[in-house]
Structures are given as C-alpha cells and as structure tokens.
Amino acid sequence: MYCAYITTINDLRKHSNADRLQCATIFGNNVIVDLSYSKGQQVVYFPSDGQLSEKFARENNLIREKDENGNNIGGYMDPEKRNVTAIKLRGEKSDGLILPIEVLSKYTDISTLADGDQISILNGQEICCKYIPKKKSYSTSECGKKCTKKSRAARETISYPLFAEHTDTGQLAYNENAFKAGDTCYITLKMHGTSARTANT
C-alpha cells in the first residue's frame, strides 16, 4: 500500500547547478528542495508513484493554477493527476516530494508523529494514495480493425482468478526497521520491466 513517511533530513547539500535549490537524501533518494529546508528538520516524504488527495494538494497550493492574465499562481502538479513523479531539475534527478511536517497539523497533532511513521489517512482525511493511471481506450484492435462493442466488452470483463493482480510491494528502503538481529532474510532482485505470474491449476 502506498503511503508517505515521517522522516528527518540528515543529509543536505547544495544543488550542483542552482543557487536557490538544495538536495536532500531521503531513504537513499535524491530529493530537490528550496532553501527553506534545513538539516535536522522533520518532514513528510511522498515517494514517487503516489497521488495526493485533491483537498490536501489544494490546501498546500501544490496544484497548477493561473490567474486571469495567465500567470502561474499555484504549484506544479496537474489538477487531475496530482501525482508524485521523479523529475529532473537543472540537471539533477529529484525522486519524490518533501513537505514540512507542519502541513499535517490540520489533520493531527504533529507532536505525536515520529520518524518511521507511515501515513495515508489522518483522522479520516485522505492525504495520499497510490497513483493508478487511467487506462487508455483504443478504437482499433491490434490488427488495425475497428473494435466492435462486443469485442471491447469481452476484453474489459475478462478475469483471471488464478492470477491475482499484484499492484504494490513494500520497498526495502522504507522497511529497514522491520528487521532485527538474528532474522533470516532471503533477498531477490526484480529487474525493472520484468514480471511473471504462474499458477498450478
């Protein structure tokens, strides 16, 4: 399940190609922030592939908006998607989003939050969830012929009960505290872009 993480900025350096930006290392990821952030500051980290709730994004002025003259008066997020992605800023990759922990004060007593806490809903208010892109609809089939309503409906209703869909896996970087001395661990590597599902029927 996708969630945001409470953490502290322990590693902060100047951006290599921008005077008004800094780079924080969070769970091994480089995240670009402005000059208002400092080492030792507690923050909430949103990994890539997440989506902020519309209410939370609007309250924190993260959604892209323009005034009557076409000037940007909001943030940079797409109003519909509101998704957190890895981007490149002035030559450096930024993987995820950091916000001051104070942005959560409308939802909970932030003094009760500690490093390692995972959040997606606070006091009944959704903060974030996994971003699932809308599926594209195609008007033609693979062979180039127009799809009939019947063929489209057949594809949309096909289910594979022996091959349960898997949409999310917890990453090691965010779950290191789950291990203790003496645990037996089996480590495997999934190469990006590879996947397989099998079943003994």
PDB file of C-alpha atoms in Angstrom:
ATOM      1  CA  MET A   1       0.000   0.000   0.000  1.00  0.00           C
ATOM      2  CA  TYR A   2       1.341   3.424  -0.908  1.00  0.00           C
ATOM      3  CA  CYS A   3       1.987   5.801   1.964  1.00  0.00           C
ATOM      4  CA  ALA A   4       4.016   8.829   2.958  1.00  0.00           C
ATOM      5  CA  TYR A   5       6.747   8.639   5.594  1.00  0.00           C
ATOM      6  CA  ILE A   6       7.686  10.846   8.507  1.00  0.00           C
ATOM      7  CA  THR A   7      11.441  11.328   8.483  1.00  0.00           C
ATOM      8  CA  THR A   8      14.233  13.779   9.266  1.00  0.00           C
ATOM      9  CA  ILE A   9      16.589  15.422   6.791  1.00  0.00           C
ATOM     10  CA  ASN A  10      20.031  14.202   7.820  1.00  0.00           C
ATOM     11  CA  ASP A  11      21.880  14.798   4.564  1.00  0.00           C
ATOM     12  CA  LEU A  12      21.513  18.116   2.759  1.00  0.00           C
ATOM     13  CA  ARG A  13      23.803  19.611   0.120  1.00  0.00           C
ATOM     14  CA  LYS A  14      23.806  22.486  -2.344  1.00  0.00           C
ATOM     15  CA  HIS A  15      22.365  21.743  -5.785  1.00  0.00           C
ATOM     16  CA  SER A  16      25.173  21.388  -8.321  1.00  0.00           C
ATOM     17  CA  ASN A  17      23.611  23.768 -10.837  1.00  0.00           C
ATOM     18  CA  ALA A  18      21.164  26.064  -8.985  1.00  0.00           C
ATOM     19  CA  ASP A  19      21.886  28.635  -6.275  1.00  0.00           C
ATOM     20  CA  ARG A  20      18.351  28.580  -4.848  1.00  0.00           C
ATOM     21  CA  LEU A  21      17.953  24.805  -4.613  1.00  0.00           C
ATOM     22  CA  GLN A  22      19.269  22.079  -2.318  1.00  0.00           C
ATOM     23  CA  CYS A  23      19.393  18.284  -2.481  1.00  0.00           C
ATOM     24  CA  ALA A  24      18.269  16.112   0.425  1.00  0.00           C
ATOM     25  CA  THR A  25      18.944  12.389   0.623  1.00  0.00           C
ATOM     26  CA  ILE A  26      15.809  10.586   1.848  1.00  0.00           C
ATOM     27  CA  PHE A  27      15.757   6.766   2.016  1.00  0.00           C
ATOM     28  CA  GLY A  28      18.632   6.797  -0.471  1.00  0.00           C
ATOM     29  CA  ASN A  29      16.728   9.014  -2.909  1.00  0.00           C
ATOM     30  CA  ASN A  30      17.856  12.454  -4.037  1.00  0.00           C
ATOM     31  CA  VAL A  31      15.035  14.980  -3.479  1.00  0.00           C
ATOM     32  CA  ILE A  32      15.380  18.602  -4.555  1.00  0.00           C
ATOM     33  CA  VAL A  33      14.063  21.248  -2.147  1.00  0.00           C
ATOM     34  CA  ASP A  34      14.261  25.026  -1.819  1.00  0.00           C
ATOM     35  CA  LEU A  35      16.428  26.970   0.635  1.00  0.00           C
ATOM     36  CA  SER A  36      13.795  26.978   3.398  1.00  0.00           C
ATOM     37  CA  TYR A  37      14.710  23.398   4.386  1.00  0.00           C
ATOM     38  CA  SER A  38      17.494  22.652   6.868  1.00  0.00           C
ATOM     39  CA  LYS A  39      19.439  19.702   8.205  1.00  0.00           C
ATOM     40  CA  GLY A  40      17.678  18.079  11.180  1.00  0.00           C
ATOM     41  CA  GLN A  41      14.241  19.249  10.046  1.00  0.00           C
ATOM     42  CA  GLN A  42      11.388  16.751  10.369  1.00  0.00           C
ATOM     43  CA  VAL A  43       9.441  16.365   7.131  1.00  0.00           C
ATOM     44  CA  VAL A  44       6.871  14.195   5.401  1.00  0.00           C
ATOM     45  CA  TYR A  45       8.226  12.354   2.368  1.00  0.00           C
ATOM     46  CA  PHE A  46       5.994  11.253  -0.515  1.00  0.00           C
ATOM     47  CA  PRO A  47       7.755   8.643  -2.713  1.00  0.00           C
ATOM     48  CA  SER A  48       7.252   8.620  -6.469  1.00  0.00           C
ATOM     49  CA  ASP A  49       4.183   6.818  -7.877  1.00  0.00           C
ATOM     50  CA  GLY A  50       1.819   8.352  -5.337  1.00  0.00           C
ATOM     51  CA  GLN A  51      -1.128  10.709  -5.672  1.00  0.00           C
ATOM     52  CA  LEU A  52      -2.042  13.499  -3.277  1.00  0.00           C
ATOM     53  CA  SER A  53      -5.690  13.965  -2.371  1.00  0.00           C
ATOM     54  CA  GLU A  54      -7.247  16.988  -4.041  1.00  0.00           C
ATOM     55  CA  LYS A  55      -8.039  18.642  -0.700  1.00  0.00           C
ATOM     56  CA  PHE A  56      -4.511  18.205   0.648  1.00  0.00           C
ATOM     57  CA  ALA A  57      -2.901  19.395  -2.610  1.00  0.00           C
ATOM     58  CA  ARG A  58      -5.128  22.490  -2.793  1.00  0.00           C
ATOM     59  CA  GLU A  59      -4.606  23.404   0.867  1.00  0.00           C
ATOM     60  CA  ASN A  60      -0.860  23.397   0.279  1.00  0.00           C
ATOM     61  CA  ASN A  61      -1.008  25.310  -3.034  1.00  0.00           C
ATOM     62  CA  LEU A  62       0.543  22.432  -4.973  1.00  0.00           C
ATOM     63  CA  ILE A  63      -1.902  22.404  -7.899  1.00  0.00           C
ATOM     64  CA  ARG A  64      -1.027  24.251 -11.106  1.00  0.00           C
ATOM     65  CA  GLU A  65      -3.294  27.297 -11.487  1.00  0.00           C
ATOM     66  CA  LYS A  66      -3.177  30.538 -13.467  1.00  0.00           C
ATOM     67  CA  ASP A  67      -4.725  33.948 -12.861  1.00  0.00           C
ATOM     68  CA  GLU A  68      -6.755  35.926 -15.407  1.00  0.00           C
ATOM     69  CA  ASN A  69      -3.509  37.144 -17.036  1.00  0.00           C
ATOM     70  CA  GLY A  70      -2.141  33.645 -17.484  1.00  0.00           C
ATOM     71  CA  ASN A  71       0.438  33.945 -14.722  1.00  0.00           C
ATOM     72  CA  ASN A  72       1.124  30.885 -12.590  1.00  0.00           C
ATOM     73  CA  ILE A  73      -0.287  31.396  -9.070  1.00  0.00           C
ATOM     74  CA  GLY A  74      -0.185  27.821  -7.872  1.00  0.00           C
ATOM     75  CA  GLY A  75       2.153  24.870  -7.706  1.00  0.00           C
ATOM     76  CA  TYR A  76       3.313  22.489 -10.387  1.00  0.00           C
ATOM     77  CA  MET A  77       1.008  19.470 -10.022  1.00  0.00           C
ATOM     78  CA  ASP A  78      -1.522  18.515 -12.671  1.00  0.00           C
ATOM     79  CA  PRO A  79      -5.013  19.325 -11.262  1.00  0.00           C
ATOM     80  CA  GLU A  80      -6.411  15.930 -12.305  1.00  0.00           C
ATOM     81  CA  LYS A  81      -3.477  13.594 -11.655  1.00  0.00           C
ATOM     82  CA  ARG A  82      -1.804  15.263  -8.645  1.00  0.00           C
ATOM     83  CA  ASN A  83       0.813  12.519  -8.938  1.00  0.00           C
ATOM     84  CA  VAL A  84       4.285  12.449  -7.427  1.00  0.00           C
ATOM     85  CA  THR A  85       6.914  11.572 -10.031  1.00  0.00           C
ATOM     86  CA  ALA A  86      10.675  11.553 -10.432  1.00  0.00           C
ATOM     87  CA  ILE A  87      11.738  14.625 -12.391  1.00  0.00           C
ATOM     88  CA  LYS A  88      14.958  16.334 -13.412  1.00  0.00           C
ATOM     89  CA  LEU A  89      15.629  19.889 -12.242  1.00  0.00           C
ATOM     90  CA  ARG A  90      18.652  21.752 -13.584  1.00  0.00           C
ATOM     91  CA  GLY A  91      20.491  18.517 -14.316  1.00  0.00           C
ATOM     92  CA  GLU A  92      19.767  16.652 -11.061  1.00  0.00           C
ATOM     93  CA  LYS A  93      17.116  13.999 -10.505  1.00  0.00           C
ATOM     94  CA  SER A  94      14.500  14.595  -7.833  1.00  0.00           C
ATOM     95  CA  ASP A  95      12.786  11.398  -6.720  1.00  0.00           C
ATOM     96  CA  GLY A  96       9.723  12.100  -4.601  1.00  0.00           C
ATOM     97  CA  LEU A  97       8.344  15.092  -2.728  1.00  0.00           C
ATOM     98  CA  ILE A  98       9.237  16.544   0.681  1.00  0.00           C
ATOM     99  CA  LEU A  99       6.983  18.884   2.627  1.00  0.00           C
ATOM    100  CA  PRO A 100       7.443  20.332   6.139  1.00  0.00           C
ATOM    101  CA  ILE A 101       5.726  18.188   8.770  1.00  0.00           C
ATOM    102  CA  GLU A 102       3.629  21.246   9.678  1.00  0.00           C
ATOM    103  CA  VAL A 103       1.444  20.642   6.586  1.00  0.00           C
ATOM    104  CA  LEU A 104      -0.152  17.805   8.559  1.00  0.00           C
ATOM    105  CA  SER A 105      -1.136  19.991  11.538  1.00  0.00           C
ATOM    106  CA  LYS A 106      -4.661  20.495  10.134  1.00  0.00           C
ATOM    107  CA  TYR A 107      -5.206  16.748  10.345  1.00  0.00           C
ATOM    108  CA  THR A 108      -3.452  15.661  13.543  1.00  0.00           C
ATOM    109  CA  ASP A 109      -1.262  16.707  16.460  1.00  0.00           C
ATOM    110  CA  ILE A 110       2.122  16.609  14.743  1.00  0.00           C
ATOM    111  CA  SER A 111       3.939  16.283  18.089  1.00  0.00           C
ATOM    112  CA  THR A 112       2.677  12.685  18.157  1.00  0.00           C
ATOM    113  CA  LEU A 113       4.339  11.836  14.842  1.00  0.00           C
ATOM    114  CA  ALA A 114       7.737  10.146  14.872  1.00  0.00           C
ATOM    115  CA  ASP A 115      10.310   9.184  12.273  1.00  0.00           C
ATOM    116  CA  GLY A 116       9.255   5.976  10.554  1.00  0.00           C
ATOM    117  CA  ASP A 117       5.515   6.614  10.893  1.00  0.00           C
ATOM    118  CA  GLN A 118       3.634   5.795   7.707  1.00  0.00           C
ATOM    119  CA  ILE A 119       0.599   7.833   6.730  1.00  0.00           C
ATOM    120  CA  SER A 120      -2.039   7.819   4.021  1.00  0.00           C
ATOM    121  CA  ILE A 121      -5.128   8.798   6.051  1.00  0.00           C
ATOM    122  CA  LEU A 122      -5.160  11.014   9.143  1.00  0.00           C
ATOM    123  CA  ASN A 123      -8.293  11.325  11.287  1.00  0.00           C
ATOM    124  CA  GLY A 124     -10.467  10.148   8.418  1.00  0.00           C
ATOM    125  CA  GLN A 125      -8.943  12.555   5.873  1.00  0.00           C
ATOM    126  CA  GLU A 126      -7.089  11.047   2.931  1.00  0.00           C
ATOM    127  CA  ILE A 127      -3.636  12.531   2.422  1.00  0.00           C
ATOM    128  CA  CYS A 128      -2.292  10.315  -0.354  1.00  0.00           C
ATOM    129  CA  CYS A 129      -2.769   7.022  -2.173  1.00  0.00           C
ATOM    130  CA  LYS A 130      -1.095   5.011  -4.918  1.00  0.00           C
ATOM    131  CA  TYR A 131      -1.355   6.666  -8.311  1.00  0.00           C
ATOM    132  CA  ILE A 132      -3.007   4.395 -10.860  1.00  0.00           C
ATOM    133  CA  PRO A 133      -3.064   5.921 -14.351  1.00  0.00           C
ATOM    134  CA  LYS A 134      -6.322   5.853 -16.240  1.00  0.00           C
ATOM    135  CA  LYS A 135      -6.304   3.136 -18.882  1.00  0.00           C
ATOM    136  CA  LYS A 136      -6.260   4.347 -22.466  1.00  0.00           C
ATOM    137  CA  SER A 137      -9.211   3.437 -24.614  1.00  0.00           C
ATOM    138  CA  TYR A 138      -8.426   2.296 -28.123  1.00  0.00           C
ATOM    139  CA  SER A 139     -10.748   2.460 -31.106  1.00  0.00           C
ATOM    140  CA  THR A 140      -8.846  -0.158 -33.076  1.00  0.00           C
ATOM    141  CA  SER A 141      -7.679  -3.665 -32.318  1.00  0.00           C
ATOM    142  CA  GLU A 142      -4.119  -4.954 -32.629  1.00  0.00           C
ATOM    143  CA  CYS A 143      -4.732  -5.914 -36.246  1.00  0.00           C
ATOM    144  CA  GLY A 144      -5.817  -2.339 -37.051  1.00  0.00           C
ATOM    145  CA  LYS A 145      -9.525  -3.092 -37.493  1.00  0.00           C
ATOM    146  CA  LYS A 146     -12.153  -1.158 -35.597  1.00  0.00           C
ATOM    147  CA  CYS A 147     -13.171  -2.851 -32.366  1.00  0.00           C
ATOM    148  CA  THR A 148     -16.787  -3.799 -32.028  1.00  0.00           C
ATOM    149  CA  LYS A 149     -18.706  -3.056 -28.837  1.00  0.00           C
ATOM    150  CA  LYS A 150     -18.870  -6.796 -28.231  1.00  0.00           C
ATOM    151  CA  SER A 151     -15.093  -7.318 -28.516  1.00  0.00           C
ATOM    152  CA  ARG A 152     -14.347  -4.305 -26.295  1.00  0.00           C
ATOM    153  CA  ALA A 153     -16.792  -5.548 -23.650  1.00  0.00           C
ATOM    154  CA  ALA A 154     -15.248  -9.018 -23.763  1.00  0.00           C
ATOM    155  CA  ARG A 155     -11.768  -7.652 -23.082  1.00  0.00           C
ATOM    156  CA  GLU A 156     -12.997  -5.433 -20.266  1.00  0.00           C
ATOM    157  CA  THR A 157     -14.792  -8.279 -18.453  1.00  0.00           C
ATOM    158  CA  ILE A 158     -12.095 -10.963 -18.736  1.00  0.00           C
ATOM    159  CA  SER A 159     -10.841 -12.039 -15.335  1.00  0.00           C
ATOM    160  CA  TYR A 160      -8.092 -14.441 -14.334  1.00  0.00           C
ATOM    161  CA  PRO A 161      -8.971 -15.758 -10.857  1.00  0.00           C
ATOM    162  CA  LEU A 162      -5.853 -17.953 -10.655  1.00  0.00           C
ATOM    163  CA  PHE A 163      -3.602 -14.995 -11.445  1.00  0.00           C
ATOM    164  CA  ALA A 164      -4.353 -12.426  -8.774  1.00  0.00           C
ATOM    165  CA  GLU A 165      -3.285  -8.935  -9.788  1.00  0.00           C
ATOM    166  CA  HIS A 166      -0.465  -7.528  -7.686  1.00  0.00           C
ATOM    167  CA  THR A 167      -0.259  -3.743  -7.632  1.00  0.00           C
ATOM    168  CA  ASP A 168       2.166  -2.820  -4.859  1.00  0.00           C
ATOM    169  CA  THR A 169       5.193  -4.171  -2.985  1.00  0.00           C
ATOM    170  CA  GLY A 170       6.794  -2.593   0.068  1.00  0.00           C
ATOM    171  CA  GLN A 171      10.327  -1.434  -0.698  1.00  0.00           C
ATOM    172  CA  LEU A 172      13.281  -2.414   1.474  1.00  0.00           C
ATOM    173  CA  ALA A 173      14.474   1.176   1.912  1.00  0.00           C
ATOM    174  CA  TYR A 174      11.230   2.095   3.686  1.00  0.00           C
ATOM    175  CA  ASN A 175      11.064  -1.056   5.824  1.00  0.00           C
ATOM    176  CA  GLU A 176      14.553  -1.492   7.259  1.00  0.00           C
ATOM    177  CA  ASN A 177      13.180  -1.075  10.797  1.00  0.00           C
ATOM    178  CA  ALA A 178      11.078  -4.229  10.304  1.00  0.00           C
ATOM    179  CA  PHE A 179      14.217  -6.386  10.643  1.00  0.00           C
ATOM    180  CA  LYS A 180      16.008  -7.289  13.866  1.00  0.00           C
ATOM    181  CA  ALA A 181      19.289  -9.024  14.673  1.00  0.00           C
ATOM    182  CA  GLY A 182      19.076 -12.782  14.039  1.00  0.00           C
ATOM    183  CA  ASP A 183      16.358 -12.619  11.376  1.00  0.00           C
ATOM    184  CA  THR A 184      16.821 -14.965   8.408  1.00  0.00           C
ATOM    185  CA  CYS A 185      16.450 -12.981   5.200  1.00  0.00           C
ATOM    186  CA  TYR A 186      16.092 -14.084   1.585  1.00  0.00           C
ATOM    187  CA  ILE A 187      16.991 -11.358  -0.861  1.00  0.00           C
ATOM    188  CA  THR A 188      15.968 -11.432  -4.513  1.00  0.00           C
ATOM    189  CA  LEU A 189      16.258  -8.835  -7.245  1.00  0.00           C
ATOM    190  CA  LYS A 190      13.455  -7.923  -9.635  1.00  0.00           C
ATOM    191  CA  MET A 191      14.788  -6.244 -12.749  1.00  0.00           C
ATOM    192  CA  HIS A 192      12.779  -3.222 -13.834  1.00  0.00           C
ATOM    193  CA  GLY A 193      10.423  -4.113 -16.678  1.00  0.00           C
ATOM    194  CA  THR A 194      10.276  -7.816 -15.881  1.00  0.00           C
ATOM    195  CA  SER A 195       7.379  -9.676 -14.372  1.00  0.00           C
ATOM    196  CA  ALA A 196       5.847 -13.150 -14.340  1.00  0.00           C
ATOM    197  CA  ARG A 197       2.848 -14.840 -12.752  1.00  0.00           C
ATOM    198  CA  THR A 198       2.428 -18.595 -12.580  1.00  0.00           C
ATOM    199  CA  ALA A 199      -0.228 -20.947 -11.293  1.00  0.00           C
ATOM    200  CA  ASN A 200      -0.514 -24.716 -10.802  1.00  0.00           C
ATOM    201  CA  THR A 201      -4.074 -25.394 -11.973  1.00  0.00           C
TER     202      THR A 201
END
